[in-house]
PDB file of C-alpha atoms in Angstrom:
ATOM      1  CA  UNK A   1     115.253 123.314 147.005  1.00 68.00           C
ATOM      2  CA  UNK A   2     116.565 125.803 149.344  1.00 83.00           C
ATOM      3  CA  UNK A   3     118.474 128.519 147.329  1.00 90.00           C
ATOM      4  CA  UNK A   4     121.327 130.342 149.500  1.00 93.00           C
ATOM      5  CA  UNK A   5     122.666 133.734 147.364  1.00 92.00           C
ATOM      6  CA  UNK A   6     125.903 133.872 148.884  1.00 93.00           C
ATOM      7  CA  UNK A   7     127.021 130.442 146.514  1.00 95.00           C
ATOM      8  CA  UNK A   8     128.703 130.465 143.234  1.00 96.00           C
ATOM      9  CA  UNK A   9     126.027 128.852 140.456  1.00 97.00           C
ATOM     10  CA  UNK A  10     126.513 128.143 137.364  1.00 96.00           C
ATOM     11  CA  UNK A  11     123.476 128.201 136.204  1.00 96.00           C
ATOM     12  CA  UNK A  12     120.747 130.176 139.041  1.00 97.00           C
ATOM     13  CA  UNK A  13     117.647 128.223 140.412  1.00 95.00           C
ATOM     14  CA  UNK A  14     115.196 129.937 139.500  1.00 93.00           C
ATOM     15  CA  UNK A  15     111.400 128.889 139.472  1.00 91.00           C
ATOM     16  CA  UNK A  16     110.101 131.028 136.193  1.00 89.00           C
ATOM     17  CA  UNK A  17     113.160 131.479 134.553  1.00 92.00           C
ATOM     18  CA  UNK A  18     115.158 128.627 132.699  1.00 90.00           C
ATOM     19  CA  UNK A  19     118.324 130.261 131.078  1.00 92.00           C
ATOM     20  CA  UNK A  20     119.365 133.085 134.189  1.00 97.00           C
ATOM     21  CA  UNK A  21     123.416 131.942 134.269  1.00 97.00           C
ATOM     22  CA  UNK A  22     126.709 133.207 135.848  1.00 98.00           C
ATOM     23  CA  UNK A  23     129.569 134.449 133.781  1.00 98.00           C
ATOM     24  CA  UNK A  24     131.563 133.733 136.476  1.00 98.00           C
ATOM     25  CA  UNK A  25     133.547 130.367 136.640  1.00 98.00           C
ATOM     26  CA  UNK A  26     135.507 130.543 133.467  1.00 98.00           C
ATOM     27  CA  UNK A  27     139.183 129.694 133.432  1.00 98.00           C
ATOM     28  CA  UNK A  28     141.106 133.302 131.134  1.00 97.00           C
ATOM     29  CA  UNK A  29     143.688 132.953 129.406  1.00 95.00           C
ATOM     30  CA  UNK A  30     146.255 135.272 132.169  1.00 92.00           C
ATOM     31  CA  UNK A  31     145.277 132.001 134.794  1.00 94.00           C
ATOM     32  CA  UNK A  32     142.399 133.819 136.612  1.00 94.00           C
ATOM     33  CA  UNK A  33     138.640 132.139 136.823  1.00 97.00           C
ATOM     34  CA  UNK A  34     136.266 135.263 136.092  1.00 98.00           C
ATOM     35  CA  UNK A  35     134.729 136.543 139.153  1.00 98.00           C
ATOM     36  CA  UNK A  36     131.140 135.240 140.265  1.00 98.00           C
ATOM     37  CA  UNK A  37     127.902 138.088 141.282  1.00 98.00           C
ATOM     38  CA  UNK A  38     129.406 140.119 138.796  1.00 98.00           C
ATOM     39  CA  UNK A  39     127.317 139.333 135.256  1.00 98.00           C
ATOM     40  CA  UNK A  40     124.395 137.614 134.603  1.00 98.00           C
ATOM     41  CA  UNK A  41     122.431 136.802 131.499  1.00 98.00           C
ATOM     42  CA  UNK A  42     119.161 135.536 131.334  1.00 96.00           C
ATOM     43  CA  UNK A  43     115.493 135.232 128.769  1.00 93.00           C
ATOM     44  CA  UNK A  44     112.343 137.531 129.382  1.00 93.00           C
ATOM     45  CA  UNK A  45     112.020 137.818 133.239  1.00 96.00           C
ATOM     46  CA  UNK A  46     108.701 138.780 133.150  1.00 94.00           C
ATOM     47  CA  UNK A  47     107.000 135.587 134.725  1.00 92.00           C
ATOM     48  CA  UNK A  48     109.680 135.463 137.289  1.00 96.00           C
ATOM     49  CA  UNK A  49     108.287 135.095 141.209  1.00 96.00           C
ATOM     50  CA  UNK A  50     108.441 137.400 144.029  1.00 95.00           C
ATOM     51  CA  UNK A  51     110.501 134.494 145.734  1.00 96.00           C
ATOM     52  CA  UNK A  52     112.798 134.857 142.637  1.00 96.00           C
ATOM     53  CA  UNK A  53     113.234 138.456 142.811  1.00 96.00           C
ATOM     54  CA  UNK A  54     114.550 138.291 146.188  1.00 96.00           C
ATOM     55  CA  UNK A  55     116.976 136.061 145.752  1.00 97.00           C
ATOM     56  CA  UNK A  56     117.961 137.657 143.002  1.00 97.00           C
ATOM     57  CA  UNK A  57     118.330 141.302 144.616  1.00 97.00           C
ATOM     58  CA  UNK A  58     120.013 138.550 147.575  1.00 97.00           C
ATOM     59  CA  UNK A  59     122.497 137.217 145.036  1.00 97.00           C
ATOM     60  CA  UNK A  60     123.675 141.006 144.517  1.00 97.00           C
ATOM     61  CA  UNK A  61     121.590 141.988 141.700  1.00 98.00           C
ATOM     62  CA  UNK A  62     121.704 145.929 141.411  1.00 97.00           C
ATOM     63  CA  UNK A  63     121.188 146.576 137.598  1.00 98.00           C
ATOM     64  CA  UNK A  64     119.429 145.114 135.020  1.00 98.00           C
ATOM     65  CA  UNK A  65     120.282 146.077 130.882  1.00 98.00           C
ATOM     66  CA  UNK A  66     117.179 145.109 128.556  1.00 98.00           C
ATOM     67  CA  UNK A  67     118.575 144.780 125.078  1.00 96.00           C
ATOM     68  CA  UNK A  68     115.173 144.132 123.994  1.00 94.00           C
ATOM     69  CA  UNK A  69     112.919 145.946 121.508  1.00 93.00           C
ATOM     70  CA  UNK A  70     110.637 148.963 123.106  1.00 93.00           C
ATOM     71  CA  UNK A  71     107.211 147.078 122.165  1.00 94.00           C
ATOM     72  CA  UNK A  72     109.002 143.517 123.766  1.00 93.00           C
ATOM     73  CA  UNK A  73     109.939 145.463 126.697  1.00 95.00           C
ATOM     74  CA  UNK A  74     106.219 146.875 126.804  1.00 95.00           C
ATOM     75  CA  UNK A  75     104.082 143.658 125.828  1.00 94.00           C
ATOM     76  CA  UNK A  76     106.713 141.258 128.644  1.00 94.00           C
ATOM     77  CA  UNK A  77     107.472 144.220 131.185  1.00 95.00           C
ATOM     78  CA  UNK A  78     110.725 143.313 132.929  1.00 96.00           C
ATOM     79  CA  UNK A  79     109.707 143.014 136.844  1.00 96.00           C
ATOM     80  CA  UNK A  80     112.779 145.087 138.071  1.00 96.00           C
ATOM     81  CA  UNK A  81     111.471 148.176 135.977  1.00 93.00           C
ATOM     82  CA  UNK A  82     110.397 150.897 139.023  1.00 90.00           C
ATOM     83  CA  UNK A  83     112.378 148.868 141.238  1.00 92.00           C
ATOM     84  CA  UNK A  84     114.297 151.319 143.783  1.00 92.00           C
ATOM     85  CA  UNK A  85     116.907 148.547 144.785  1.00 91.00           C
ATOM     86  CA  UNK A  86     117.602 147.876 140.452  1.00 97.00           C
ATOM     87  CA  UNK A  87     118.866 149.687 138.099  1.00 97.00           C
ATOM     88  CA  UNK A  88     116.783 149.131 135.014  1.00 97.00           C
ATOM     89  CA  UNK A  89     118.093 150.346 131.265  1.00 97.00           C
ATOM     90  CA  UNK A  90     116.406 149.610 128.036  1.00 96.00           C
ATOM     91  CA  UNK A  91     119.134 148.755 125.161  1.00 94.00           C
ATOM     92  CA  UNK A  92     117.832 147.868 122.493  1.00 92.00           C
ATOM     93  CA  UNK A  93     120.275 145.515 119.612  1.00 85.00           C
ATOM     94  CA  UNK A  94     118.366 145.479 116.427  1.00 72.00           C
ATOM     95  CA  UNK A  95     119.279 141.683 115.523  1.00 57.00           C
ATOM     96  CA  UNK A  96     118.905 140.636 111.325  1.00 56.00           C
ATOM     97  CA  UNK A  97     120.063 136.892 111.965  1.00 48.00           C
ATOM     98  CA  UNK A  98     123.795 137.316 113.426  1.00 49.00           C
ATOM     99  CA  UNK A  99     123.703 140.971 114.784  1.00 55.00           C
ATOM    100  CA  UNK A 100     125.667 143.816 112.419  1.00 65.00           C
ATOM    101  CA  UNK A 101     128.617 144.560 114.998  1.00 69.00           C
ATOM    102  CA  UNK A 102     130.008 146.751 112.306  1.00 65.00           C
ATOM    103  CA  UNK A 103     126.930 148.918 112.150  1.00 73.00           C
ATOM    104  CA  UNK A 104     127.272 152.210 113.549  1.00 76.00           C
ATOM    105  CA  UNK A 105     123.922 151.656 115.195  1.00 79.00           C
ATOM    106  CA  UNK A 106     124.654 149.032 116.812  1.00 82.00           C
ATOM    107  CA  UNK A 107     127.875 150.576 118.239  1.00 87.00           C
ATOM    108  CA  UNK A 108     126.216 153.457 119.696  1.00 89.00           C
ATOM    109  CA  UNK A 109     124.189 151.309 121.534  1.00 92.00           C
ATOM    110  CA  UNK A 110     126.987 149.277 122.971  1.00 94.00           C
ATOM    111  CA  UNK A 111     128.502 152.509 123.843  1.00 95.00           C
ATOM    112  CA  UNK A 112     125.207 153.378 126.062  1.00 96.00           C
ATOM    113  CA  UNK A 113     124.995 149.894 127.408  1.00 97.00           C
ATOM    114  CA  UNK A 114     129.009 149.742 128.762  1.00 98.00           C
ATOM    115  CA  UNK A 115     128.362 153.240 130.074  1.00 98.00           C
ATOM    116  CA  UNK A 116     125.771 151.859 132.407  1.00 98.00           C
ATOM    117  CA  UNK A 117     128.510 149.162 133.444  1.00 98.00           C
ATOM    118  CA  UNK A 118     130.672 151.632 134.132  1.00 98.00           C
ATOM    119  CA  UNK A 119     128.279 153.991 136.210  1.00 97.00           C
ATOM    120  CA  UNK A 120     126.850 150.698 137.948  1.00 97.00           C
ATOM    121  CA  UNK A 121     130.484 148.952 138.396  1.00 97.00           C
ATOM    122  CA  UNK A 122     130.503 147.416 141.530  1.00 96.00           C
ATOM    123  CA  UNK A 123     127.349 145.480 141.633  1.00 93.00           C
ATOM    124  CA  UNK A 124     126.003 142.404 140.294  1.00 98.00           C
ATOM    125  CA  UNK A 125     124.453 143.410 136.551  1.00 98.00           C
ATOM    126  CA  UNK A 126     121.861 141.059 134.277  1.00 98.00           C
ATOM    127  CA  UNK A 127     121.427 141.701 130.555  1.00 98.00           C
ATOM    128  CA  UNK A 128     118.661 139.608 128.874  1.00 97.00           C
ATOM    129  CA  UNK A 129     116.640 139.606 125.577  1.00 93.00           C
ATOM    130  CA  UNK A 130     113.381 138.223 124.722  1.00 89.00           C
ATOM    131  CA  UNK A 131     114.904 134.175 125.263  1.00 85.00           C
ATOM    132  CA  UNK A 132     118.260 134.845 126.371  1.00 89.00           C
ATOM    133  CA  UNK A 133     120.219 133.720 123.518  1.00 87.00           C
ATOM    134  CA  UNK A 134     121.777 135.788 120.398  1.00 88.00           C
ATOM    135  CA  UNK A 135     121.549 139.480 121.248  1.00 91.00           C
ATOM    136  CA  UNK A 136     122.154 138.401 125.153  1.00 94.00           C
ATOM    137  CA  UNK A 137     124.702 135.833 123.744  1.00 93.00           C
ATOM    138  CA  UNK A 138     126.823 138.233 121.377  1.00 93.00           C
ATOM    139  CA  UNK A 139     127.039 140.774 124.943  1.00 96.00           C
ATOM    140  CA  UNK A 140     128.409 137.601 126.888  1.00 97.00           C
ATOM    141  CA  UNK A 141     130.816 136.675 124.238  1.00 97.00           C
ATOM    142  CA  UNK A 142     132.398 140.650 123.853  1.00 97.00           C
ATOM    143  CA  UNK A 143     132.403 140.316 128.305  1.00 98.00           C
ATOM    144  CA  UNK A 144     133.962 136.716 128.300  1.00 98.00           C
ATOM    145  CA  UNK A 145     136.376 137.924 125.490  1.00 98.00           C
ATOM    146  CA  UNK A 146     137.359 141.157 127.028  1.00 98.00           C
ATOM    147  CA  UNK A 147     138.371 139.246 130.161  1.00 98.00           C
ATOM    148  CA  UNK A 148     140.579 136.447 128.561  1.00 98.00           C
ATOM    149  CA  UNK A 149     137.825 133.290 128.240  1.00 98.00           C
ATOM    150  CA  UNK A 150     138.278 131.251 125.504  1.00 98.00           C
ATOM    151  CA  UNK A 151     137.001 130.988 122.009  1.00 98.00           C
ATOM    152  CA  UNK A 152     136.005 127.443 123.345  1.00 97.00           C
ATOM    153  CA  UNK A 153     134.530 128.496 126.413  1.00 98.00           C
ATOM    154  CA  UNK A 154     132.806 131.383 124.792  1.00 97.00           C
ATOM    155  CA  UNK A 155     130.811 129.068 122.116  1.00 96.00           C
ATOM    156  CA  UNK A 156     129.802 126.748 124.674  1.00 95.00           C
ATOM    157  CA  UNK A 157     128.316 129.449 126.634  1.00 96.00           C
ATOM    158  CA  UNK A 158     126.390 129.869 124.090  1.00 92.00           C
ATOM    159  CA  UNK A 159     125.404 126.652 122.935  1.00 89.00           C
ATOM    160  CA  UNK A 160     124.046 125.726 126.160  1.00 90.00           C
ATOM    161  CA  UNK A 161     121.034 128.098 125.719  1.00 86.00           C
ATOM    162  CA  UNK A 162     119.553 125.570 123.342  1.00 82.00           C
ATOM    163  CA  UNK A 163     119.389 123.231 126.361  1.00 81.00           C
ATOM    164  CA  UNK A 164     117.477 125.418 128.779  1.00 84.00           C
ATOM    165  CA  UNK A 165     115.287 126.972 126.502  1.00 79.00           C
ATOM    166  CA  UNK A 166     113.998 123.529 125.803  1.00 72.00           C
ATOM    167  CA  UNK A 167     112.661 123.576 129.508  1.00 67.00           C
ATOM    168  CA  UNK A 168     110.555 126.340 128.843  1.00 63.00           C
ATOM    169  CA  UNK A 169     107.159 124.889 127.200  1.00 54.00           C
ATOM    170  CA  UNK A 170     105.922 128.310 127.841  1.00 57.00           C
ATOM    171  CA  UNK A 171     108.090 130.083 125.418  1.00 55.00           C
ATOM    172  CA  UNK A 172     107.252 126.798 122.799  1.00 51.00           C
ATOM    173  CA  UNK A 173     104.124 127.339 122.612  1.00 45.00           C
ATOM    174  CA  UNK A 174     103.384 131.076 122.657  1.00 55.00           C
ATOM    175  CA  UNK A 175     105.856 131.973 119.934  1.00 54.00           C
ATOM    176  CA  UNK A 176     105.531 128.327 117.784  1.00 50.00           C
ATOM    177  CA  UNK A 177     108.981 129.056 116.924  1.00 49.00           C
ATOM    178  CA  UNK A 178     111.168 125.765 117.364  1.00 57.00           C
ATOM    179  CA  UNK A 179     114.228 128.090 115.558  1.00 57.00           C
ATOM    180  CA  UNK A 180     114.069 130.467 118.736  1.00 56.00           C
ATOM    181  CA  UNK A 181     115.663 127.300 120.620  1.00 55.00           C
ATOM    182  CA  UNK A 182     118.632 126.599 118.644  1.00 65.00           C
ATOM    183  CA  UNK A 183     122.088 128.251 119.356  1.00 65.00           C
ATOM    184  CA  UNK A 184     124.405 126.500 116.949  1.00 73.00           C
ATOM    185  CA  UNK A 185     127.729 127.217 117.229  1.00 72.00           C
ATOM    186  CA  UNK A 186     128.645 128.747 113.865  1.00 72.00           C
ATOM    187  CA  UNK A 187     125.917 131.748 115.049  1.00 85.00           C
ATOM    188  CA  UNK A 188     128.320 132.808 117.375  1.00 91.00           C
ATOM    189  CA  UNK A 189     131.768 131.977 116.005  1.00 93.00           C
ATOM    190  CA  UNK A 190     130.678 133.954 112.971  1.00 91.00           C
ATOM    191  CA  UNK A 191     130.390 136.623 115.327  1.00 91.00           C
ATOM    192  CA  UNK A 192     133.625 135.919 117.518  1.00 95.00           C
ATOM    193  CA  UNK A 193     135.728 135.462 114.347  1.00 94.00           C
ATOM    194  CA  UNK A 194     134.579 138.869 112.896  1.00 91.00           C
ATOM    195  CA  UNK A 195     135.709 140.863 115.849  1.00 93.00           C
ATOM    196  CA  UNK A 196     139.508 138.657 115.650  1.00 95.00           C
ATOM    197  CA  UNK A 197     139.697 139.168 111.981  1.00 94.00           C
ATOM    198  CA  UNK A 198     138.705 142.916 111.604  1.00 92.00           C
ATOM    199  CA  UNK A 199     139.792 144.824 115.012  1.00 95.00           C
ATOM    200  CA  UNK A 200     142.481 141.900 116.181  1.00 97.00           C
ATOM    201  CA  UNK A 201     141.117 141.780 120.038  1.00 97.00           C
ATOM    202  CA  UNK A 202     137.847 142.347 121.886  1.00 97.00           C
ATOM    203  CA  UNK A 203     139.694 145.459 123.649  1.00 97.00           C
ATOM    204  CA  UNK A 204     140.642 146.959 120.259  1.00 97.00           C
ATOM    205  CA  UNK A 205     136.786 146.655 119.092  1.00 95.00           C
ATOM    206  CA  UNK A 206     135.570 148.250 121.903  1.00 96.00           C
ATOM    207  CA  UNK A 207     137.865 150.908 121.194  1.00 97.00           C
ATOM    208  CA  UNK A 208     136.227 151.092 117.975  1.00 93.00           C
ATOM    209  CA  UNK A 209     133.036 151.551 120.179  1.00 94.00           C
ATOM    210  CA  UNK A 210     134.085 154.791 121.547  1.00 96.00           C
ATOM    211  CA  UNK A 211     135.490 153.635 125.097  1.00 97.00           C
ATOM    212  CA  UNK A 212     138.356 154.442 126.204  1.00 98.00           C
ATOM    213  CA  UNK A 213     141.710 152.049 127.157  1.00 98.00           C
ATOM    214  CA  UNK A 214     140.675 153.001 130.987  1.00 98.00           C
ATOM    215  CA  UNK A 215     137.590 152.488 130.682  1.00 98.00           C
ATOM    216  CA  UNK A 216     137.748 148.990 129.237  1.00 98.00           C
ATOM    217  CA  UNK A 217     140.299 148.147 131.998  1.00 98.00           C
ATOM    218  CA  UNK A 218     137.902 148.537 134.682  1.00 98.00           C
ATOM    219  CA  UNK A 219     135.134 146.600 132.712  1.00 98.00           C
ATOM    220  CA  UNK A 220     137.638 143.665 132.281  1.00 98.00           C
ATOM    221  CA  UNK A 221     138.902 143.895 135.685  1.00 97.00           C
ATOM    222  CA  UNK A 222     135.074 143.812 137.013  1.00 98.00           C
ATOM    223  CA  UNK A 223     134.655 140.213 135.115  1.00 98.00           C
ATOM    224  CA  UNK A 224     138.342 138.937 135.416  1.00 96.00           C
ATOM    225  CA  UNK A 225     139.779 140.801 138.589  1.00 87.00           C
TER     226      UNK A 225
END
């Protein structure tokens, strides 16, 4: 299949990498469809190609947020790390089942990780964990409900992981962990209702998170236009 990085994918085909995906494409609530080569999220890169590092830098890639662990990011090195055309930040989000958003932690750390957004705003960022699906998920649902998407839309982004992981024998059979596939939708609603209940709107949480209202402007304006 040839791959052309000027298109608008869903989800990116990639040769060593099973859950890479746009955050682009999703109708908001204001009428807009977030914008395309804007966010990505993806698993572990680390057995990714040289043929899918190019495209990738080709599809606009320019920054890359690790919100793994330090010993994951040491024992699967992401490939962009030392890279002069990426941007490369390691974030780690200490996960205990659903992640703590309350945790002061855990804020701090989303402070530093939509700092780098906003020092790396105009080009095309990925965020990934170890397989792409709850500490990568919970940053895709505070981006996709920031800039309008639904609660709907938001849960089925997530869900979907369960489907792509399933393609990667690889990750079966290394960590024997059949769990690691599943993203059932109560994970992340638990998550999604939290923020509603407690802070009222994704912009009021980040807030909470230290950012200011201009700040989290030009992040939702980056993903919704």
């Amino acid at each position: 299949m040839k791959r052309k990085p000027y298109l608008n994918y869903t989800r990116l085909p990639m040769e060593n990498a099973y859950n890479v995906r746009e955050l682009g494409g999703y109708a908001t609530k204001k009428g807009s469809v977030t914008i395309h080569h804007q966010f990505l999220r993806s698993e572990n890169l680390t057995d990714i190609t040289e043929e899918d590092k190019t495209f990738l830098i080709e599809y606009g890639l320019s920054g890359i947020i690790d919100l793994r662990s330090r010993e994951e990011a040491l024992i699967y090195p992401n490939p962009f790390r030392g890279n002069n055309a990426v941007k490369y930040i390691n974030c780690p989000l200490i996960t205990d089942g659903i992640l703590d958003l309350r945790a002061v932690e855990y804020k701090e750390m989303l402070y530093k990780i939509f700092h780098f957004i906003l020092d790396n705003i105009d080009g095309c960022l990925l965020f990934h964990c170890q397989a792409g699906k709850d500490r990568t998920g919970v940053l895709a649902m505070i981006l996709m409900g920031l800039a309008g998407v639904s609660k709907e839309d938001i849960v089925a982004n997530y869900e979907v992981t369960h489907t792509y992981l399933k393609e990667n024998v690889k990750l079966r059979l290394e960590d024997g962990l059949e769990e690691l596939e599943f993203s059932k939708p109560q994970w992340i609603e638990k998550a999604y209702d939290h923020i509603i209940e407690h802070y009222g709107s994704f912009k009021v949480y980040l807030m909470a998170v230290g950012l200011t209202k201009k700040e989290i402007k030009k992040i939702r304006r980056k993903l919704a236009g």
